[in-house]
Amino acid sequence: MSFVWDQEVDMSGRLISTDGTPIAFDKLGKGPPVVIVGGILGDRSQQGPLAELLSTKFTVFNYDRRGHGESGNEEPYAIEREIEDLDTVFSEAGAPAFVYGTSGCAVLSLLAAAGGLAPKIKRLVIWEPPFFVDGTRPKLAPDYLSRLKSLLAEGRRREMVELFMSEAVGMPAEFVAQMHLAPWFPSQESLAHTLIYETTMMGDYSIPRTKIASIKVPTLVLDGGQTSWLTATANAIASILPNAQRRTIDGQPHNVDHNAMAPVLIEFFEG
């Protein structure tokens, strides 16, 4: 099947994934398809400004992962269902598509490529996937996931977010103690249940070397040079991927500026 992208589109809609879960998405712009995989403690609005910037060159598909935003949710969680969701977006976008995955969603993008979707990915860009490289930061406690589940069962969503920020992200204790006062905290607290999904996807946060080594898709591995352990992870992943390029967008924090990211994506996707 061939696709022609000659008409500018700006719309929102819902797709139905393999298991019947509705997946909400925005489609905007015109040109070859780009799929944005985002949404850690947030919905597709996180990447909305980036989608707008890319829409001058591409038809951009920005979707809510299951359990996030306007998308539905089916329990129990399984990474296979998330890969099916992404495949459903590809069917709408017209594969092969360019893909950008950020943070934990970079991990989802890699697992999808290793899990059978590689032929539908033309080029892949990943931003600071948060795997742990030995010696760069403390490992997660073995009971981290069980503690998240216990907190959710008790309705203690605030503590779930605090646990994630302190142990998985590694934020300083004084920042974590004040987070609940921030205006953005209630939205993250409402999505605390998805931290169980992220942890299930990440496993013990070690790099799945065999899976990543199987990915032949041209991949650009990015970091911002601000967090040493994320830089170490980016270097490690780039060394494992058979067809990788490596780049640092200097001076960018983990919450990268969309205006800094957009030209890098455009250059790699058009290259």
CSV table of C-alpha atoms in Angstrom, one decimal:
chain,number,residue,atom,x,y,z
A,1,MET,CA,0.0,0.0,0.0
A,2,SER,CA,1.3,3.5,-0.8
A,3,PHE,CA,0.4,6.6,1.0
A,4,VAL,CA,0.3,10.2,-0.2
A,5,TRP,CA,0.8,13.0,2.3
A,6,ASP,CA,-0.2,16.1,0.3
A,7,GLN,CA,-3.0,17.4,2.4
A,8,GLU,CA,-2.6,19.2,5.7
A,9,VAL,CA,-4.5,17.6,8.5
A,10,ASP,CA,-5.4,18.7,12.1
A,11,MET,CA,-7.6,16.3,13.9
A,12,SER,CA,-8.1,14.2,17.0
A,13,GLY,CA,-9.6,10.8,17.1
A,14,ARG,CA,-9.6,7.3,18.6
A,15,LEU,CA,-8.2,4.0,17.4
A,16,ILE,CA,-9.2,0.6,18.6
A,17,SER,CA,-6.2,-1.6,19.6
A,18,THR,CA,-6.0,-5.3,19.2
A,19,ASP,CA,-7.7,-6.1,22.6
A,20,GLY,CA,-10.4,-3.5,22.1
A,21,THR,CA,-8.8,-0.7,24.1
A,22,PRO,CA,-9.5,2.8,22.6
A,23,ILE,CA,-6.3,4.8,21.9
A,24,ALA,CA,-6.7,8.6,21.6
A,25,PHE,CA,-4.5,10.5,19.2
A,26,ASP,CA,-3.9,13.8,17.5
A,27,LYS,CA,-2.9,14.0,13.9
A,28,LEU,CA,-1.5,17.2,12.5
A,29,GLY,CA,0.6,18.5,9.6
A,30,LYS,CA,1.5,17.0,6.3
A,31,GLY,CA,4.3,15.0,4.9
A,32,PRO,CA,5.8,11.6,5.8
A,33,PRO,CA,4.4,10.1,9.1
A,34,VAL,CA,6.1,10.6,12.4
A,35,VAL,CA,4.8,8.8,15.5
A,36,ILE,CA,5.7,10.3,18.9
A,37,VAL,CA,5.8,7.9,21.8
A,38,GLY,CA,5.6,9.9,25.0
A,39,GLY,CA,3.7,10.0,28.3
A,40,ILE,CA,5.5,9.3,31.6
A,41,LEU,CA,3.1,10.5,34.3
A,42,GLY,CA,1.4,12.5,31.6
A,43,ASP,CA,-0.7,12.4,28.5
A,44,ARG,CA,-0.1,13.4,24.9
A,45,SER,CA,-0.1,17.1,25.8
A,46,GLN,CA,3.4,16.6,27.1
A,47,GLN,CA,4.6,16.3,23.5
A,48,GLY,CA,2.0,18.6,21.9
A,49,PRO,CA,4.4,21.5,21.3
A,50,LEU,CA,6.9,19.2,19.7
A,51,ALA,CA,4.2,17.8,17.5
A,52,GLU,CA,3.3,21.3,16.3
A,53,LEU,CA,6.9,22.1,15.5
A,54,LEU,CA,7.3,18.9,13.5
A,55,SER,CA,4.0,19.3,11.7
A,56,THR,CA,5.6,21.8,9.2
A,57,LYS,CA,7.5,18.9,7.7
A,58,PHE,CA,5.6,15.7,8.7
A,59,THR,CA,2.2,14.2,9.4
A,60,VAL,CA,2.6,13.8,13.1
A,61,PHE,CA,0.7,11.2,15.2
A,62,ASN,CA,0.8,12.0,18.9
A,63,TYR,CA,-1.1,9.5,21.0
A,64,ASP,CA,-2.1,8.7,24.6
A,65,ARG,CA,-0.6,5.4,25.9
A,66,ARG,CA,-3.2,3.1,27.4
A,67,GLY,CA,-4.0,4.2,30.9
A,68,HIS,CA,-3.0,7.7,30.1
A,69,GLY,CA,-5.1,10.7,29.1
A,70,GLU,CA,-8.1,9.9,27.0
A,71,SER,CA,-7.1,6.3,26.1
A,72,GLY,CA,-8.7,3.3,27.7
A,73,ASN,CA,-7.1,0.8,29.9
A,74,GLU,CA,-7.4,-3.0,30.4
A,75,GLU,CA,-5.8,-4.9,33.3
A,76,PRO,CA,-3.6,-6.7,33.7
A,77,TYR,CA,-0.8,-4.6,32.2
A,78,ALA,CA,1.5,-6.3,29.6
A,79,ILE,CA,4.2,-4.8,27.4
A,80,GLU,CA,2.8,-6.8,24.5
A,81,ARG,CA,-0.4,-4.8,24.7
A,82,GLU,CA,1.5,-1.5,24.5
A,83,ILE,CA,3.3,-2.8,21.4
A,84,GLU,CA,0.0,-3.7,19.9
A,85,ASP,CA,-1.2,-0.2,20.6
A,86,LEU,CA,1.8,1.3,18.7
A,87,ASP,CA,1.2,-1.1,15.9
A,88,THR,CA,-2.4,0.2,15.7
A,89,VAL,CA,-1.1,3.8,15.4
A,90,PHE,CA,1.3,2.6,12.6
A,91,SER,CA,-1.7,1.2,10.8
A,92,GLU,CA,-3.4,4.6,10.9
A,93,ALA,CA,-0.2,6.5,10.1
A,94,GLY,CA,1.0,4.4,7.2
A,95,ALA,CA,4.1,2.4,7.8
A,96,PRO,CA,7.0,2.7,7.7
A,97,ALA,CA,7.0,5.7,9.9
A,98,PHE,CA,9.6,7.8,11.7
A,99,VAL,CA,9.5,7.3,15.5
A,100,TYR,CA,10.6,9.4,18.4
A,101,GLY,CA,10.5,8.0,21.9
A,102,THR,CA,11.4,10.0,25.0
A,103,SER,CA,12.6,8.7,28.4
A,104,GLY,CA,10.8,5.6,29.5
A,105,CYS,CA,8.9,5.7,26.2
A,106,ALA,CA,12.3,5.4,24.4
A,107,VAL,CA,12.4,2.0,26.1
A,108,LEU,CA,9.0,1.2,24.8
A,109,SER,CA,10.1,2.2,21.3
A,110,LEU,CA,13.1,-0.1,21.6
A,111,LEU,CA,11.1,-3.0,22.9
A,112,ALA,CA,8.6,-2.5,20.1
A,113,ALA,CA,11.4,-2.6,17.5
A,114,ALA,CA,12.8,-5.7,19.0
A,115,GLY,CA,9.4,-7.2,19.3
A,116,GLY,CA,8.5,-7.4,15.7
A,117,LEU,CA,7.7,-3.8,14.7
A,118,ALA,CA,11.1,-3.0,13.2
A,119,PRO,CA,9.9,-3.3,9.6
A,120,LYS,CA,7.3,-0.5,10.3
A,121,ILE,CA,9.9,1.9,11.7
A,122,LYS,CA,11.9,3.8,9.1
A,123,ARG,CA,14.1,5.7,11.5
A,124,LEU,CA,14.1,5.8,15.3
A,125,VAL,CA,15.2,8.6,17.7
A,126,ILE,CA,15.4,7.9,21.4
A,127,TRP,CA,16.0,10.5,24.1
A,128,GLU,CA,17.7,9.4,27.4
A,129,PRO,CA,16.2,6.0,28.0
A,130,PRO,CA,16.5,5.5,31.8
A,131,PHE,CA,18.3,2.1,32.0
A,132,PHE,CA,20.9,1.8,34.8
A,133,VAL,CA,24.5,1.0,33.8
A,134,ASP,CA,26.4,-0.7,36.6
A,135,GLY,CA,28.4,1.6,38.7
A,136,THR,CA,26.7,4.8,37.6
A,137,ARG,CA,23.9,4.9,40.2
A,138,PRO,CA,22.4,2.7,42.9
A,139,LYS,CA,20.2,-0.2,41.8
A,140,LEU,CA,16.5,-0.3,42.6
A,141,ALA,CA,15.6,-2.2,45.8
A,142,PRO,CA,14.1,-5.7,44.9
A,143,ASP,CA,10.8,-4.7,46.5
A,144,TYR,CA,10.4,-1.5,44.6
A,145,LEU,CA,7.5,-2.8,42.4
A,146,SER,CA,5.8,-4.5,45.3
A,147,ARG,CA,5.9,-1.2,47.3
A,148,LEU,CA,4.3,0.6,44.5
A,149,LYS,CA,1.5,-1.9,44.3
A,150,SER,CA,0.9,-1.8,48.1
A,151,LEU,CA,0.7,2.0,48.0
A,152,LEU,CA,-1.8,1.9,45.1
A,153,ALA,CA,-3.9,-0.6,47.0
A,154,GLU,CA,-4.0,1.8,49.9
A,155,GLY,CA,-4.8,4.8,47.7
A,156,ARG,CA,-1.6,6.5,48.6
A,157,ARG,CA,-0.9,8.0,45.2
A,158,ARG,CA,1.2,10.9,46.4
A,159,GLU,CA,3.6,8.5,48.0
A,160,MET,CA,3.8,6.5,44.8
A,161,VAL,CA,5.0,9.5,42.9
A,162,GLU,CA,7.5,10.4,45.6
A,163,LEU,CA,8.8,6.9,45.7
A,164,PHE,CA,9.3,7.0,41.9
A,165,MET,CA,11.0,10.3,41.9
A,166,SER,CA,13.4,9.5,44.8
A,167,GLU,CA,14.3,5.9,43.9
A,168,ALA,CA,13.8,5.5,40.1
A,169,VAL,CA,14.6,9.1,39.0
A,170,GLY,CA,17.1,9.8,41.8
A,171,MET,CA,15.9,13.3,42.7
A,172,PRO,CA,17.2,14.9,45.9
A,173,ALA,CA,15.2,14.3,49.0
A,174,GLU,CA,14.6,18.0,49.6
A,175,PHE,CA,13.0,18.4,46.2
A,176,VAL,CA,10.8,15.3,46.6
A,177,ALA,CA,9.6,16.5,49.9
A,178,GLN,CA,8.2,19.7,48.3
A,179,MET,CA,6.9,18.3,45.1
A,180,HIS,CA,3.3,18.0,46.3
A,181,LEU,CA,3.1,21.8,46.5
A,182,ALA,CA,3.9,22.3,42.8
A,183,PRO,CA,0.9,23.1,40.4
A,184,TRP,CA,1.8,20.2,38.2
A,185,PHE,CA,1.7,17.6,40.9
A,186,PRO,CA,-2.0,16.7,41.0
A,187,SER,CA,-2.0,15.6,37.4
A,188,GLN,CA,1.0,13.4,38.0
A,189,GLU,CA,-0.7,12.0,41.2
A,190,SER,CA,-3.8,11.1,39.1
A,191,LEU,CA,-1.6,8.9,36.9
A,192,ALA,CA,0.4,7.3,39.7
A,193,HIS,CA,-1.1,3.9,38.8
A,194,THR,CA,0.9,4.0,35.5
A,195,LEU,CA,4.1,3.8,37.5
A,196,ILE,CA,3.4,0.1,37.9
A,197,TYR,CA,3.2,-0.2,34.1
A,198,GLU,CA,6.5,1.7,33.7
A,199,THR,CA,8.2,-0.5,36.2
A,200,THR,CA,6.8,-3.7,34.7
A,201,MET,CA,8.2,-2.5,31.3
A,202,MET,CA,11.6,-1.5,32.8
A,203,GLY,CA,12.1,-4.7,34.8
A,204,ASP,CA,15.1,-4.2,37.0
A,205,TYR,CA,16.2,-1.2,34.9
A,206,SER,CA,19.2,-3.1,33.4
A,207,ILE,CA,19.8,-2.9,29.6
A,208,PRO,CA,18.2,-5.8,27.7
A,209,ARG,CA,21.3,-6.3,25.6
A,210,THR,CA,20.2,-9.2,23.5
A,211,LYS,CA,16.9,-7.5,22.4
A,212,ILE,CA,18.6,-4.2,21.6
A,213,ALA,CA,21.4,-5.9,19.6
A,214,SER,CA,18.7,-7.4,17.4
A,215,ILE,CA,17.4,-3.9,16.3
A,216,LYS,CA,18.7,-3.1,12.8
A,217,VAL,CA,16.6,0.2,12.4
A,218,PRO,CA,18.8,3.3,11.9
A,219,THR,CA,18.6,4.8,15.4
A,220,LEU,CA,19.8,8.2,16.8
A,221,VAL,CA,20.6,8.0,20.5
A,222,LEU,CA,20.4,11.4,22.2
A,223,ASP,CA,21.1,12.8,25.6
A,224,GLY,CA,21.5,16.3,27.0
A,225,GLY,CA,24.8,15.9,28.9
A,226,GLN,CA,23.3,17.1,32.1
A,227,THR,CA,22.9,13.8,34.0
A,228,SER,CA,26.0,11.6,34.1
A,229,TRP,CA,24.2,8.2,34.5
A,230,LEU,CA,21.8,8.9,31.6
A,231,THR,CA,24.8,9.8,29.4
A,232,ALA,CA,26.5,6.5,30.4
A,233,THR,CA,23.3,4.7,29.4
A,234,ALA,CA,23.0,6.5,26.1
A,235,ASN,CA,26.7,5.6,25.3
A,236,ALA,CA,26.0,1.9,26.3
A,237,ILE,CA,22.9,1.6,24.1
A,238,ALA,CA,24.6,3.2,21.1
A,239,SER,CA,27.4,0.7,21.4
A,240,ILE,CA,25.0,-2.2,21.4
A,241,LEU,CA,22.7,-1.1,18.6
A,242,PRO,CA,24.0,-2.3,15.2
A,243,ASN,CA,23.0,0.8,13.3
A,244,ALA,CA,23.2,3.7,15.7
A,245,GLN,CA,24.3,7.3,15.7
A,246,ARG,CA,25.1,9.1,18.9
A,247,ARG,CA,24.6,12.8,19.7
A,248,THR,CA,24.4,15.1,22.7
A,249,ILE,CA,22.1,18.2,22.6
A,250,ASP,CA,24.3,20.2,24.9
A,251,GLY,CA,22.9,21.8,28.0
A,252,GLN,CA,19.5,20.1,27.9
A,253,PRO,CA,17.9,18.6,31.0
A,254,HIS,CA,15.9,15.4,30.9
A,255,ASN,CA,12.8,17.5,30.2
A,256,VAL,CA,14.3,18.6,26.9
A,257,ASP,CA,13.2,21.9,25.3
A,258,HIS,CA,11.0,21.1,22.3
A,259,ASN,CA,12.7,23.9,20.3
A,260,ALA,CA,16.0,22.2,20.8
A,261,MET,CA,14.7,18.8,19.9
A,262,ALA,CA,12.7,19.6,16.8
A,263,PRO,CA,15.6,20.5,14.5
A,264,VAL,CA,17.5,17.5,15.5
A,265,LEU,CA,14.6,15.2,14.7
A,266,ILE,CA,14.0,16.9,11.4
A,267,GLU,CA,17.6,16.6,10.3
A,268,PHE,CA,17.8,12.9,11.2
A,269,PHE,CA,14.4,12.0,9.7
A,270,GLU,CA,15.1,13.9,6.4
A,271,GLY,CA,18.7,12.6,6.2
